[in-house]
Amino acid sequence: MQVIRKKAWALPDSTATDETIYRSRRTLLKGLGAGTMLLAGSALPARAASDPTADLYPVQRNLRYRLDRPITDEKHATTYNNFFEFGSHKGIAKEAQALKLRPWEVRIDGMVEKEMTVGFDDLIRRMPLEERVYRHRCVEAWSMAVPWSGFALKALVDFAKPLGSAKYLRMETQADPDTMPGLIQTWYPWPYTEGLTLAEATNELAFIATGLYGKPIPKQSGAPLRLAVPWKYGFKSLKSIVRFHFTDERPVSFWETLIGKEYGFWANVNPKVDHPRWSQATERVLGTNERVPTLLFNGYGEFVADLYKDMKGERLYM
Ligand SMILES: Nc1nc2c(c(=O)[nH]1)N[C@H]1C(S)=C(S)[C@@H](COP(=O)(O)O)O[C@H]1N2
Ligand SMILES: [Mo]
């Protein structure tokens, strides 16, 4: 008898069907694309018609990254969001439509060979685009699994050419009080800030998402570019990024500034380390509301566990 040992992320037979259906839908859409061009003005949603990157999607899926569960319905992933700049509740999708996407300048500065400001449309066309299906585990114990399109964060780090002295990457979300009603809450330490070590930022899993479900990423999900670091709690994956700052100082994030006792720098997913106010052992799957066990590093240990193996005395899991 042949014994096949499945890796933690291996694709169980039950999800193969979902993947096949999803892929054929994409192929179908691609086929339709050419034939319906003339109707674009009337038949396609405004976002697809006006987004200057719409022609880039869909992109080829990278099959190295597999799911252990079906892809979350687009409807759920794009209507149940955390984006405090637009309000501190899950239903901010409508408010987020106020986000102004162009011009969108990305600042790359700090310990780099040459500081620069690059327009998003210029940047994205220099990057190697692909699609990846990733799990996402929020620290609040809900989860989803979605197809991001975008590029490896490592490609942006290489483009930025950090100096040898740089050890961390600090990233910032746009903070525009004219379009973001949440900024009225002045006790929050805006802009939303997050950070990674350069070893984490150049790990193959670290991804910049510019698309979702084979289209430009919607505003509520962090348009035009957001982070996806699936082995960490969701709050690390900041949205609508305007700045990549290379530094030798460990960044202090938005949530760490607010409640450092509950939300630390590392925030790696671990079912055995409870949040001070709730258990992290299981998670609620968006859409089905099924409860499933949470996995160490959200199931991505084989890619990232080595990053942390020699670290002593660090709060790696909160
Ligand atoms: N700028 C910004 N980024 C953010 C947040 C936020 O409030 N503001 N929320 C974080 C949290 S807690 C989670 S779980 C994810 C949610 O991403 P989603 O809405 O696409 O599911 O975004 C993260 N990125
Ligand atoms: Mo979250």
CSV table of C-alpha atoms and ligand atoms in Angstrom, one decimal:
chain,number,residue,atom,x,y,z
A,1,MET,CA,0.0,0.0,0.0
A,2,GLN,CA,1.3,3.4,-0.9
A,3,VAL,CA,1.3,5.8,2.0
A,4,ILE,CA,1.1,9.5,1.1
A,5,ARG,CA,2.0,11.8,3.8
A,6,LYS,CA,0.2,15.1,3.4
A,7,LYS,CA,1.8,18.3,4.4
A,8,ALA,CA,-0.2,20.6,6.6
A,9,TRP,CA,-1.2,22.8,3.7
A,10,ALA,CA,-1.8,19.9,1.2
A,11,LEU,CA,-5.0,20.1,-0.7
A,12,PRO,CA,-7.6,17.6,0.5
A,13,ASP,CA,-9.7,16.0,-2.1
A,14,SER,CA,-12.8,17.8,-0.8
A,15,THR,CA,-11.5,21.3,-1.7
A,16,ALA,CA,-10.2,20.2,-5.2
A,17,THR,CA,-13.6,20.7,-6.6
A,18,ASP,CA,-14.0,24.2,-5.3
A,19,GLU,CA,-10.6,25.1,-6.8
A,20,THR,CA,-11.6,23.6,-10.2
A,21,ILE,CA,-14.9,25.4,-10.3
A,22,TYR,CA,-13.2,28.6,-9.3
A,23,ARG,CA,-10.5,28.2,-12.0
A,24,SER,CA,-12.9,27.4,-14.8
A,25,ARG,CA,-15.0,30.5,-13.8
A,26,ARG,CA,-11.9,32.6,-14.2
A,27,THR,CA,-11.2,31.0,-17.6
A,28,LEU,CA,-14.7,31.8,-18.6
A,29,LEU,CA,-14.5,35.4,-17.4
A,30,LYS,CA,-11.2,35.8,-19.3
A,31,GLY,CA,-12.9,34.4,-22.5
A,32,LEU,CA,-15.9,36.7,-22.0
A,33,GLY,CA,-13.5,39.7,-21.4
A,34,ALA,CA,-12.6,40.1,-25.1
A,35,GLY,CA,-16.1,39.7,-26.4
A,36,THR,CA,-17.7,42.2,-24.1
A,37,MET,CA,-15.2,45.0,-24.4
A,38,LEU,CA,-17.7,47.1,-26.4
A,39,LEU,CA,-20.2,46.9,-23.5
A,40,ALA,CA,-17.7,47.8,-20.9
A,41,GLY,CA,-19.3,51.2,-20.1
A,42,SER,CA,-22.7,49.7,-19.4
A,43,ALA,CA,-22.2,46.0,-18.5
A,44,LEU,CA,-19.2,46.1,-16.2
A,45,PRO,CA,-19.1,47.5,-12.7
A,46,ALA,CA,-17.7,51.0,-12.5
A,47,ARG,CA,-14.6,49.9,-10.5
A,48,ALA,CA,-13.4,47.4,-13.2
A,49,ALA,CA,-14.0,50.0,-16.0
A,50,SER,CA,-12.2,52.9,-14.3
A,51,ASP,CA,-9.3,51.1,-12.5
A,52,PRO,CA,-6.1,51.7,-14.5
A,53,THR,CA,-4.8,48.3,-13.4
A,54,ALA,CA,-7.9,46.3,-14.4
A,55,ASP,CA,-6.2,45.0,-17.5
A,56,LEU,CA,-3.6,43.2,-15.4
A,57,TYR,CA,-6.2,40.7,-14.0
A,58,PRO,CA,-6.7,37.8,-13.6
A,59,VAL,CA,-3.1,36.6,-13.1
A,60,GLN,CA,-1.8,33.1,-13.0
A,61,ARG,CA,-2.3,31.2,-9.7
A,62,ASN,CA,0.9,30.0,-8.0
A,63,LEU,CA,0.0,26.4,-7.0
A,64,ARG,CA,2.8,26.1,-4.5
A,65,TYR,CA,0.4,27.6,-1.9
A,66,ARG,CA,-2.6,25.3,-1.1
A,67,LEU,CA,-5.6,25.5,1.1
A,68,ASP,CA,-7.0,23.0,3.5
A,69,ARG,CA,-10.5,24.4,3.1
A,70,PRO,CA,-12.7,26.0,0.5
A,71,ILE,CA,-12.2,29.5,-0.7
A,72,THR,CA,-14.5,32.0,1.2
A,73,ASP,CA,-17.4,33.4,-0.8
A,74,GLU,CA,-16.4,36.8,-2.3
A,75,LYS,CA,-19.5,38.3,-0.8
A,76,HIS,CA,-18.4,37.5,2.8
A,77,ALA,CA,-14.7,38.4,2.3
A,78,THR,CA,-15.7,41.8,0.9
A,79,THR,CA,-18.5,42.8,3.3
A,80,TYR,CA,-17.1,41.7,6.7
A,81,ASN,CA,-14.0,43.8,7.2
A,82,ASN,CA,-11.7,45.4,9.7
A,83,PHE,CA,-10.6,48.8,8.5
A,84,PHE,CA,-10.7,51.2,11.5
A,85,GLU,CA,-10.0,54.3,9.3
A,86,PHE,CA,-13.6,53.9,8.1
A,87,GLY,CA,-15.2,52.8,11.4
A,88,SER,CA,-14.7,50.4,14.3
A,89,HIS,CA,-17.2,47.8,13.1
A,90,LYS,CA,-17.3,45.1,10.4
A,91,GLY,CA,-19.7,46.8,8.0
A,92,ILE,CA,-17.4,49.6,6.6
A,93,ALA,CA,-17.5,48.4,2.9
A,94,LYS,CA,-19.8,51.3,2.0
A,95,GLU,CA,-17.9,54.0,3.9
A,96,ALA,CA,-14.6,52.8,2.4
A,97,GLN,CA,-15.8,53.7,-1.1
A,98,ALA,CA,-14.7,57.2,-0.2
A,99,LEU,CA,-11.1,56.2,-0.4
A,100,LYS,CA,-9.4,58.1,-3.3
A,101,LEU,CA,-7.2,55.7,-5.2
A,102,ARG,CA,-5.5,58.1,-7.7
A,103,PRO,CA,-3.0,59.6,-7.6
A,104,TRP,CA,-1.5,57.0,-5.2
A,105,GLU,CA,2.1,57.6,-4.4
A,106,VAL,CA,4.2,55.1,-2.5
A,107,ARG,CA,7.1,56.5,-0.5
A,108,ILE,CA,10.2,54.2,0.0
A,109,ASP,CA,12.6,55.7,2.5
A,110,GLY,CA,14.9,55.4,5.4
A,111,MET,CA,17.9,53.0,5.1
A,112,VAL,CA,17.8,52.5,1.3
A,113,GLU,CA,20.4,53.2,-1.4
A,114,LYS,CA,18.2,56.0,-2.7
A,115,GLU,CA,14.9,57.3,-1.2
A,116,MET,CA,12.1,57.6,-3.7
A,117,THR,CA,8.4,58.2,-4.3
A,118,VAL,CA,6.9,56.0,-6.9
A,119,GLY,CA,3.4,56.1,-8.4
A,120,PHE,CA,1.4,52.9,-7.7
A,121,ASP,CA,0.7,52.3,-11.5
A,122,ASP,CA,4.4,52.5,-12.2
A,123,LEU,CA,5.3,50.3,-9.3
A,124,ILE,CA,2.8,47.5,-10.0
A,125,ARG,CA,3.9,47.2,-13.6
A,126,ARG,CA,7.5,46.5,-12.5
A,127,MET,CA,6.4,43.7,-10.2
A,128,PRO,CA,6.0,39.9,-11.0
A,129,LEU,CA,2.2,39.4,-10.5
A,130,GLU,CA,0.7,36.1,-9.4
A,131,GLU,CA,-2.3,34.8,-7.5
A,132,ARG,CA,-2.0,33.0,-4.2
A,133,VAL,CA,-4.7,31.4,-2.2
A,134,TYR,CA,-4.0,32.1,1.5
A,135,ARG,CA,-5.8,31.6,4.8
A,136,HIS,CA,-6.3,34.7,7.0
A,137,ARG,CA,-6.7,34.4,10.7
A,138,CYS,CA,-7.9,37.5,12.6
A,139,VAL,CA,-6.9,37.8,16.3
A,140,GLU,CA,-10.6,38.0,17.0
A,141,ALA,CA,-10.9,34.3,16.1
A,142,TRP,CA,-12.6,34.4,12.7
A,143,SER,CA,-10.9,33.3,9.5
A,144,MET,CA,-11.3,33.3,5.8
A,145,ALA,CA,-9.4,31.9,2.8
A,146,VAL,CA,-9.1,34.1,-0.3
A,147,PRO,CA,-7.3,34.4,-3.6
A,148,TRP,CA,-5.0,37.4,-3.5
A,149,SER,CA,-3.3,38.7,-6.6
A,150,GLY,CA,-0.1,40.7,-6.2
A,151,PHE,CA,3.6,40.2,-5.7
A,152,ALA,CA,6.1,38.9,-3.2
A,153,LEU,CA,7.0,41.6,-0.7
A,154,LYS,CA,10.6,40.5,-1.4
A,155,ALA,CA,10.3,41.9,-5.0
A,156,LEU,CA,9.6,45.3,-3.5
A,157,VAL,CA,12.4,45.0,-0.9
A,158,ASP,CA,14.8,44.2,-3.8
A,159,PHE,CA,13.5,47.1,-5.8
A,160,ALA,CA,14.0,49.4,-2.7
A,161,LYS,CA,17.7,48.3,-2.2
A,162,PRO,CA,17.9,48.5,1.6
A,163,LEU,CA,21.3,49.2,3.1
A,164,GLY,CA,23.1,46.4,5.0
A,165,SER,CA,22.3,48.3,8.3
A,166,ALA,CA,18.5,48.0,7.8
A,167,LYS,CA,16.9,45.4,10.0
A,168,TYR,CA,13.2,46.2,9.9
A,169,LEU,CA,10.5,47.3,7.5
A,170,ARG,CA,7.9,49.7,8.9
A,171,MET,CA,4.8,50.3,6.8
A,172,GLU,CA,2.1,52.9,7.0
A,173,THR,CA,-1.5,53.1,5.8
A,174,GLN,CA,-2.8,56.3,4.3
A,175,ALA,CA,-4.3,58.7,6.8
A,176,ASP,CA,-6.6,61.1,5.1
A,177,PRO,CA,-9.2,62.8,7.4
A,178,ASP,CA,-11.2,64.0,4.4
A,179,THR,CA,-12.1,60.5,3.3
A,180,MET,CA,-11.6,58.4,6.4
A,181,PRO,CA,-14.2,59.2,9.1
A,182,GLY,CA,-12.4,57.0,11.7
A,183,LEU,CA,-9.6,59.5,12.0
A,184,ILE,CA,-11.9,61.7,14.0
A,185,GLN,CA,-11.1,59.2,16.8
A,186,THR,CA,-8.0,61.2,17.7
A,187,TRP,CA,-7.0,58.9,20.5
A,188,TYR,CA,-5.9,56.3,18.0
A,189,PRO,CA,-2.3,56.5,16.9
A,190,TRP,CA,-2.8,57.2,13.2
A,191,PRO,CA,-1.4,56.4,10.7
A,192,TYR,CA,-2.1,52.6,11.0
A,193,THR,CA,1.5,51.3,11.2
A,194,GLU,CA,2.9,47.8,11.1
A,195,GLY,CA,6.4,46.3,10.9
A,196,LEU,CA,8.3,43.1,10.0
A,197,THR,CA,11.9,42.1,10.4
A,198,LEU,CA,13.7,42.1,7.0
A,199,ALA,CA,14.0,38.3,7.3
A,200,GLU,CA,10.2,38.1,7.6
A,201,ALA,CA,9.6,40.7,4.8
A,202,THR,CA,11.8,38.7,2.4
A,203,ASN,CA,10.3,35.3,3.4
A,204,GLU,CA,8.6,33.8,0.4
A,205,LEU,CA,5.1,33.9,2.0
A,206,ALA,CA,5.1,37.7,2.7
A,207,PHE,CA,2.9,39.1,-0.1
A,208,ILE,CA,1.6,42.5,-1.3
A,209,ALA,CA,-2.0,42.1,-2.5
A,210,THR,CA,-3.1,44.4,-5.3
A,211,GLY,CA,-6.0,42.1,-6.4
A,212,LEU,CA,-8.7,39.9,-4.9
A,213,TYR,CA,-10.8,37.3,-6.7
A,214,GLY,CA,-9.1,38.0,-10.0
A,215,LYS,CA,-9.8,41.7,-10.0
A,216,PRO,CA,-8.2,44.9,-8.5
A,217,ILE,CA,-8.6,44.7,-4.8
A,218,PRO,CA,-11.7,46.5,-3.4
A,219,LYS,CA,-11.3,49.6,-1.3
A,220,GLN,CA,-12.6,47.9,1.9
A,221,SER,CA,-10.0,45.2,1.5
A,222,GLY,CA,-7.1,47.7,1.3
A,223,ALA,CA,-6.8,49.1,-2.2
A,224,PRO,CA,-4.6,49.7,-4.0
A,225,LEU,CA,-2.0,47.6,-2.1
A,226,ARG,CA,-2.1,45.8,1.3
A,227,LEU,CA,0.1,43.3,3.1
A,228,ALA,CA,-0.8,39.6,3.4
A,229,VAL,CA,1.4,37.7,6.0
A,230,PRO,CA,-0.8,34.6,6.6
A,231,TRP,CA,1.2,33.1,9.4
A,232,LYS,CA,0.5,36.2,11.6
A,233,TYR,CA,-2.7,37.5,13.1
A,234,GLY,CA,-4.7,39.6,10.6
A,235,PHE,CA,-3.9,43.0,12.2
A,236,LYS,CA,-0.3,42.7,10.9
A,237,SER,CA,-1.6,42.8,7.3
A,238,LEU,CA,-2.1,46.5,7.0
A,239,LYS,CA,-4.2,48.0,4.2
A,240,SER,CA,-3.8,50.9,1.7
A,241,ILE,CA,-0.1,51.3,2.2
A,242,VAL,CA,1.6,54.6,1.3
A,243,ARG,CA,5.0,54.2,3.0
A,244,PHE,CA,7.7,51.5,3.2
A,245,HIS,CA,10.4,52.7,5.7
A,246,PHE,CA,13.6,50.7,6.2
A,247,THR,CA,15.1,51.1,9.6
A,248,ASP,CA,17.4,49.5,12.3
A,249,GLU,CA,14.8,50.2,15.0
A,250,ARG,CA,12.0,47.8,15.8
A,251,PRO,CA,8.7,49.5,14.7
A,252,VAL,CA,5.9,49.9,17.2
A,253,SER,CA,2.6,49.2,15.6
A,254,PHE,CA,-0.8,50.9,15.8
A,255,TRP,CA,-2.1,48.1,18.1
A,256,GLU,CA,1.0,47.8,20.1
A,257,THR,CA,1.0,51.5,20.9
A,258,LEU,CA,-2.7,51.2,22.0
A,259,ILE,CA,-2.5,47.9,24.0
A,260,GLY,CA,1.0,46.4,23.9
A,261,LYS,CA,-0.1,43.9,26.5
A,262,GLU,CA,-2.5,42.3,24.0
A,263,TYR,CA,-0.9,43.0,20.6
A,264,GLY,CA,2.8,42.6,20.3
A,265,PHE,CA,5.3,43.0,17.5
A,266,TRP,CA,5.5,39.3,16.4
A,267,ALA,CA,1.8,38.2,16.6
A,268,ASN,CA,2.4,34.8,15.1
A,269,VAL,CA,-0.7,32.6,15.2
A,270,ASN,CA,-0.6,30.0,17.9
A,271,PRO,CA,-3.7,28.1,19.2
A,272,LYS,CA,-1.9,27.4,22.5
A,273,VAL,CA,-1.3,31.0,23.5
A,274,ASP,CA,-4.6,32.6,24.4
A,275,HIS,CA,-5.4,36.3,24.0
A,276,PRO,CA,-5.6,37.8,27.5
A,277,ARG,CA,-9.4,38.0,27.0
A,278,TRP,CA,-10.3,34.9,24.9
A,279,SER,CA,-9.0,31.5,23.6
A,280,GLN,CA,-7.2,31.2,20.3
A,281,ALA,CA,-7.7,27.4,20.1
A,282,THR,CA,-10.3,27.6,17.4
A,283,GLU,CA,-11.6,29.9,14.8
A,284,ARG,CA,-15.0,30.7,13.1
A,285,VAL,CA,-14.9,30.3,9.4
A,286,LEU,CA,-16.5,33.3,7.6
A,287,GLY,CA,-19.5,32.3,5.5
A,288,THR,CA,-20.2,28.8,7.0
A,289,ASN,CA,-19.6,29.8,10.7
A,290,GLU,CA,-18.1,26.4,11.2
A,291,ARG,CA,-15.6,26.2,14.1
A,292,VAL,CA,-12.3,24.7,13.2
A,293,PRO,CA,-9.0,24.2,15.1
A,294,THR,CA,-6.5,27.0,14.7
A,295,LEU,CA,-3.1,25.8,13.6
A,296,LEU,CA,0.4,26.9,14.7
A,297,PHE,CA,1.6,29.6,12.4
A,298,ASN,CA,-1.9,29.3,10.8
A,299,GLY,CA,-0.6,26.1,9.1
A,300,TYR,CA,2.4,27.8,7.5
A,301,GLY,CA,5.1,26.5,9.9
A,302,GLU,CA,7.1,24.8,7.2
A,303,PHE,CA,7.7,28.1,5.5
A,304,VAL,CA,8.3,30.3,8.6
A,305,ALA,CA,9.1,28.3,11.7
A,306,ASP,CA,12.9,28.6,11.1
A,307,LEU,CA,12.6,32.4,11.3
A,308,TYR,CA,11.9,32.0,15.1
A,309,LYS,CA,13.8,28.9,16.1
A,310,ASP,CA,16.7,30.7,17.9
A,311,MET,CA,14.6,33.5,19.6
A,312,LYS,CA,14.6,33.4,23.3
A,313,GLY,CA,12.5,35.6,25.6
A,314,GLU,CA,10.4,37.1,22.8
A,315,ARG,CA,6.6,37.1,22.9
A,316,LEU,CA,6.4,35.4,19.5
A,317,TYR,CA,2.7,34.6,19.7
A,318,MET,CA,0.9,37.7,20.8
B,1,LIG,N1,-5.1,50.2,7.8
B,1,LIG,C1,-5.6,49.2,8.4
B,1,LIG,N2,-5.2,47.9,8.1
B,1,LIG,C2,-5.8,46.9,8.6
B,1,LIG,C3,-6.8,47.0,9.6
B,1,LIG,C4,-7.2,48.4,9.9
B,1,LIG,O1,-8.1,48.6,10.8
B,1,LIG,N3,-6.6,49.4,9.3
B,1,LIG,N4,-7.4,45.9,10.2
B,1,LIG,C5,-6.6,44.7,10.3
B,1,LIG,C6,-7.3,43.5,10.7
B,1,LIG,S1,-7.5,43.4,12.4
B,1,LIG,C7,-7.6,42.5,9.9
B,1,LIG,S2,-8.3,41.1,10.5
B,1,LIG,C8,-7.5,42.6,8.4
B,1,LIG,C9,-8.8,42.4,7.8
B,1,LIG,O2,-8.7,42.4,6.4
B,1,LIG,P1,-10.1,42.2,5.6
B,1,LIG,O3,-11.0,43.2,5.9
B,1,LIG,O4,-9.6,42.2,4.1
B,1,LIG,O5,-10.6,40.8,6.0
B,1,LIG,O6,-7.0,43.9,8.0
B,1,LIG,C10,-6.0,44.4,8.9
B,1,LIG,N5,-5.4,45.6,8.3
B,2,MO,MO,-8.0,41.2,12.8
